[in-house]
Each structure stands twice: as structure tokens, then as C-alpha cells.
Coordinates of C-alpha atoms in Angstrom, one line a residue:
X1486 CA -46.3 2.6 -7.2
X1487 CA -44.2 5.2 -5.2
X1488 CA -41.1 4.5 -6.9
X1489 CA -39.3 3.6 -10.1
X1490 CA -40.6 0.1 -11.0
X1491 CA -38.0 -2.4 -11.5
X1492 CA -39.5 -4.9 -14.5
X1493 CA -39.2 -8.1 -16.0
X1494 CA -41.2 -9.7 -19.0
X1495 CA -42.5 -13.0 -18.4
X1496 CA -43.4 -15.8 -20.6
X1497 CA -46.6 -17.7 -19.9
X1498 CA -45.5 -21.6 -21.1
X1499 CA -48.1 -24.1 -21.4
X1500 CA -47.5 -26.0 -18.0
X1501 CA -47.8 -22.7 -16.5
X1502 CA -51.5 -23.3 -16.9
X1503 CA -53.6 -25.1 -14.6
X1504 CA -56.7 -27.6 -15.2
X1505 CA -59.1 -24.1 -15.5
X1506 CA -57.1 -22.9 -18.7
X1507 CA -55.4 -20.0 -17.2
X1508 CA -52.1 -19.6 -15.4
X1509 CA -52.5 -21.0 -11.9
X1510 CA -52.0 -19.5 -9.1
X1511 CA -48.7 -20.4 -7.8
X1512 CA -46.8 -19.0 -10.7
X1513 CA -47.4 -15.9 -9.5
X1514 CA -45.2 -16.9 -6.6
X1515 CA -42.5 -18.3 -9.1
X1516 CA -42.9 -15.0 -11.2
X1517 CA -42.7 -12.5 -7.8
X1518 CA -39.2 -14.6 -6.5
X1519 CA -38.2 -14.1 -10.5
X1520 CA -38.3 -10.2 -10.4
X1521 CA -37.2 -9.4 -6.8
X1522 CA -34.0 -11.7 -7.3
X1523 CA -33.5 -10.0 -10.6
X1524 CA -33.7 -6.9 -9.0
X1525 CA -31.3 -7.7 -6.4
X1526 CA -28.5 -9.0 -8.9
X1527 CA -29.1 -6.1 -11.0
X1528 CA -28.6 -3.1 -8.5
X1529 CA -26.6 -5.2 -5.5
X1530 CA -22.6 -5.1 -5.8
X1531 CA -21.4 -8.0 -7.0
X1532 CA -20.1 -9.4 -3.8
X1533 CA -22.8 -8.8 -2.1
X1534 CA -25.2 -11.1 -4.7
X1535 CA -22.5 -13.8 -4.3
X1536 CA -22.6 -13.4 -0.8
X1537 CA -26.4 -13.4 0.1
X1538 CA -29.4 -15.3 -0.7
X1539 CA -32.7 -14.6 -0.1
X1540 CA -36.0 -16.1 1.5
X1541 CA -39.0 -15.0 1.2
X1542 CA -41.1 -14.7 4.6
X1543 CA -44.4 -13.6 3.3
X1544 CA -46.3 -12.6 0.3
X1545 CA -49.7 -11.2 0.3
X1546 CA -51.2 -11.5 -2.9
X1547 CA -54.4 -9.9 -4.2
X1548 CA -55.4 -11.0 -7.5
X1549 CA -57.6 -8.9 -10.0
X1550 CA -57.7 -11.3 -13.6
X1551 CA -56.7 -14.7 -15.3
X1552 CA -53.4 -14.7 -17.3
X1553 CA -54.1 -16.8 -20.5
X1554 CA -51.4 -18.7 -22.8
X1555 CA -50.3 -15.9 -25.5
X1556 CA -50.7 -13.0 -23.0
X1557 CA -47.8 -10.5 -22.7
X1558 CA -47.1 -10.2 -19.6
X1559 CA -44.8 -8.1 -17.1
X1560 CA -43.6 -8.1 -13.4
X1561 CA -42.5 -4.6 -12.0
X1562 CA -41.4 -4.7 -8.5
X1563 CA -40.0 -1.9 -6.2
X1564 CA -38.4 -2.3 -3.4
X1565 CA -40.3 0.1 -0.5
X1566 CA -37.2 -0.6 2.5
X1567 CA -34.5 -2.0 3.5
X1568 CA -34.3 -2.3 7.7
X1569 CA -31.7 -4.8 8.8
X1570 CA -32.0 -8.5 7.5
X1571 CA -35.4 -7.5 5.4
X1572 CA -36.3 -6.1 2.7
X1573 CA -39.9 -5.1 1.9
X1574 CA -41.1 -5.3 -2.2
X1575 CA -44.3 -4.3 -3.7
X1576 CA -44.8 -6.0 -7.2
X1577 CA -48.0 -5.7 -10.2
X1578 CA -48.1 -8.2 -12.7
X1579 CA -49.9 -7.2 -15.7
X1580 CA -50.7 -8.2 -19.0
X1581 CA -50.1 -5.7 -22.0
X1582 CA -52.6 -5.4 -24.6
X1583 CA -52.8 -2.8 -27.4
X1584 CA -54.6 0.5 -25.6
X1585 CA -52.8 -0.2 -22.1
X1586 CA -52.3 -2.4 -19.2
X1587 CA -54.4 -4.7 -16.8
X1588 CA -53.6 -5.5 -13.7
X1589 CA -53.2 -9.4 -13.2
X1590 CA -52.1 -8.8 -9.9
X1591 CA -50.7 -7.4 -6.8
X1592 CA -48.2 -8.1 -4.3
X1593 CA -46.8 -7.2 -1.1
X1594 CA -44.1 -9.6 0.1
X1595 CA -41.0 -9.4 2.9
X1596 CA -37.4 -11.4 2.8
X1597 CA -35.1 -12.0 4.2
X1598 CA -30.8 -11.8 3.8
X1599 CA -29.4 -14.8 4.7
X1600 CA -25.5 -15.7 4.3
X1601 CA -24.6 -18.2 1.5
X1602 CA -22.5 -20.0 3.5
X1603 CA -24.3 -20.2 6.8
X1604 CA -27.6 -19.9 5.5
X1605 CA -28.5 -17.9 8.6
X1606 CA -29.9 -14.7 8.5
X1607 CA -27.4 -11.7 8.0
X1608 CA -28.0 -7.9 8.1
X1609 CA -27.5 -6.2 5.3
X1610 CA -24.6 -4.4 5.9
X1611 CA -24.8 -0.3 6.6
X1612 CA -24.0 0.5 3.2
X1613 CA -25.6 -1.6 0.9
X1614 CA -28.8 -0.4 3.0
X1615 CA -27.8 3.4 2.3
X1616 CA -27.7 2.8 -1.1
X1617 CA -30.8 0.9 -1.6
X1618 CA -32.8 3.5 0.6
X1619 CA -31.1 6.1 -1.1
X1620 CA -32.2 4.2 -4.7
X1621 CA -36.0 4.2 -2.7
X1622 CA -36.2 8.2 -1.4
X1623 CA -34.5 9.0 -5.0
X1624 CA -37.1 7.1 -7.2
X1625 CA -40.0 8.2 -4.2
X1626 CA -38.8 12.4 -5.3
X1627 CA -38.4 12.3 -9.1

């Protein structure tokens, strides 16, 4: 990844596991909205995070290996851009294991900024988009 990563842990629960005995699929969806909305309320002012919602528009998801029941797993996501009402993330999920990490899988997805009240899409305002950039071209340098 380009930048700083921004991560989470994640637990793998039982009914996270489908009827193959690893974690299906769509948790990986579950686990990508988890970390970018963590992300979000962790850096974002906090009128801004009460302000706006987001909805994701796509994902594009590659996967690389099974995550099992037990595993120790982690989501780090960065966010790439910040144009208008979208913001672009790229995400790895991986499971930790004693000499290292392996990719589970990886994740390119776009939202979008609605208003909480409206629900309609709203730009991010001039600002906020400065200093999320800014937080992108500082983590891209060092």
C-alpha cells in the first residue's frame, strides 16, 4: 500500500462461516464497510461523522485464501482520494500467523457522502477534502 494503512482486528464468529467451513464470502463485504467507516469516525471531525453517511458504490474484490474459525485476522484500509462526493479506499485483509502475514484478500471499493438528513448525496466540503488529501500525500511521502 502507498500510504499509512488504517487497521482494524476482526473476529471470525462461528456464523461467519459458511456450509464449506471457512468464512464466506460476503463477510468480506461486512468486514471492508467495518474498517472504512471506522476510519471515517476516527480521522473525520466530529460534525462531519454526525453529519454524513456513507454508501458504498462498488467494491472489487480479489481473493487470495480461506479465513478459518480461530484465525487472527486484520483489515487495513487507506484511503487513496477524496474528489467531491467520493471517496476511493483500497483495503487487505489478512490473517496473522507466527513468521508473518497472508493475504486473505484485496479490495478496491468507491463511496459515496450522502447527508444524514436528506440521504442524498453531498460533497464533502473543501476542507474536510484538504485535510484528507493532505492525510493521503503526507502518508504517500514518509
Amino acid at each position: 500500500m502507498s500510504a499509512n494503512p488504517f487497521s482494524m482486528p476482526i473476529t471470525v464468529d462461528p456464523s461467519d462461516i459458511d456450509f464449506m467451513g471457512h468464512v464466506n464470502n460476503s463477510r468480506y463485504l461486512g468486514w471492508v464497510q467495518d474498517v472504512v467507516l471506522s476510519h471515517w469516525r476516527a480521522h473525520a471531525p466530529e460534525e462531519a461523522v454526525s453529519s454524513r453517511l456513507w454508501v458504498a458504490l462498488k467494491h472489487e474484490i480479489t481473493y487470495r485464501r480461506p479465513a478459518f474459525l480461530g484465525d487472527d485476522v486484520v483489515a487495513h484500509t487507506v484511503l487513496e482520494k477524496v474528489r467531491g462526493a467520493r471517496a476511493y479506499y483500497r483495503t487487505i485483509i489478512e490473517r496473522t500467523i507466527d513468521k508473518g502475514a497472508e493475504i486473505l484478500a484485496e479490495i478496491e471499493s468507491s463511496w459515496c457522502c450522502v447527508d444524514a438528513q436528506s440521504l442524498r448525496p453531498a460533497r464533502i466540503s473543501e476542507q474536510l477534502e484538504q485535510m484528507f488529501n493532505a492525510n493521503v500525500l503526507k502518508n504517500q511521502a514518509g
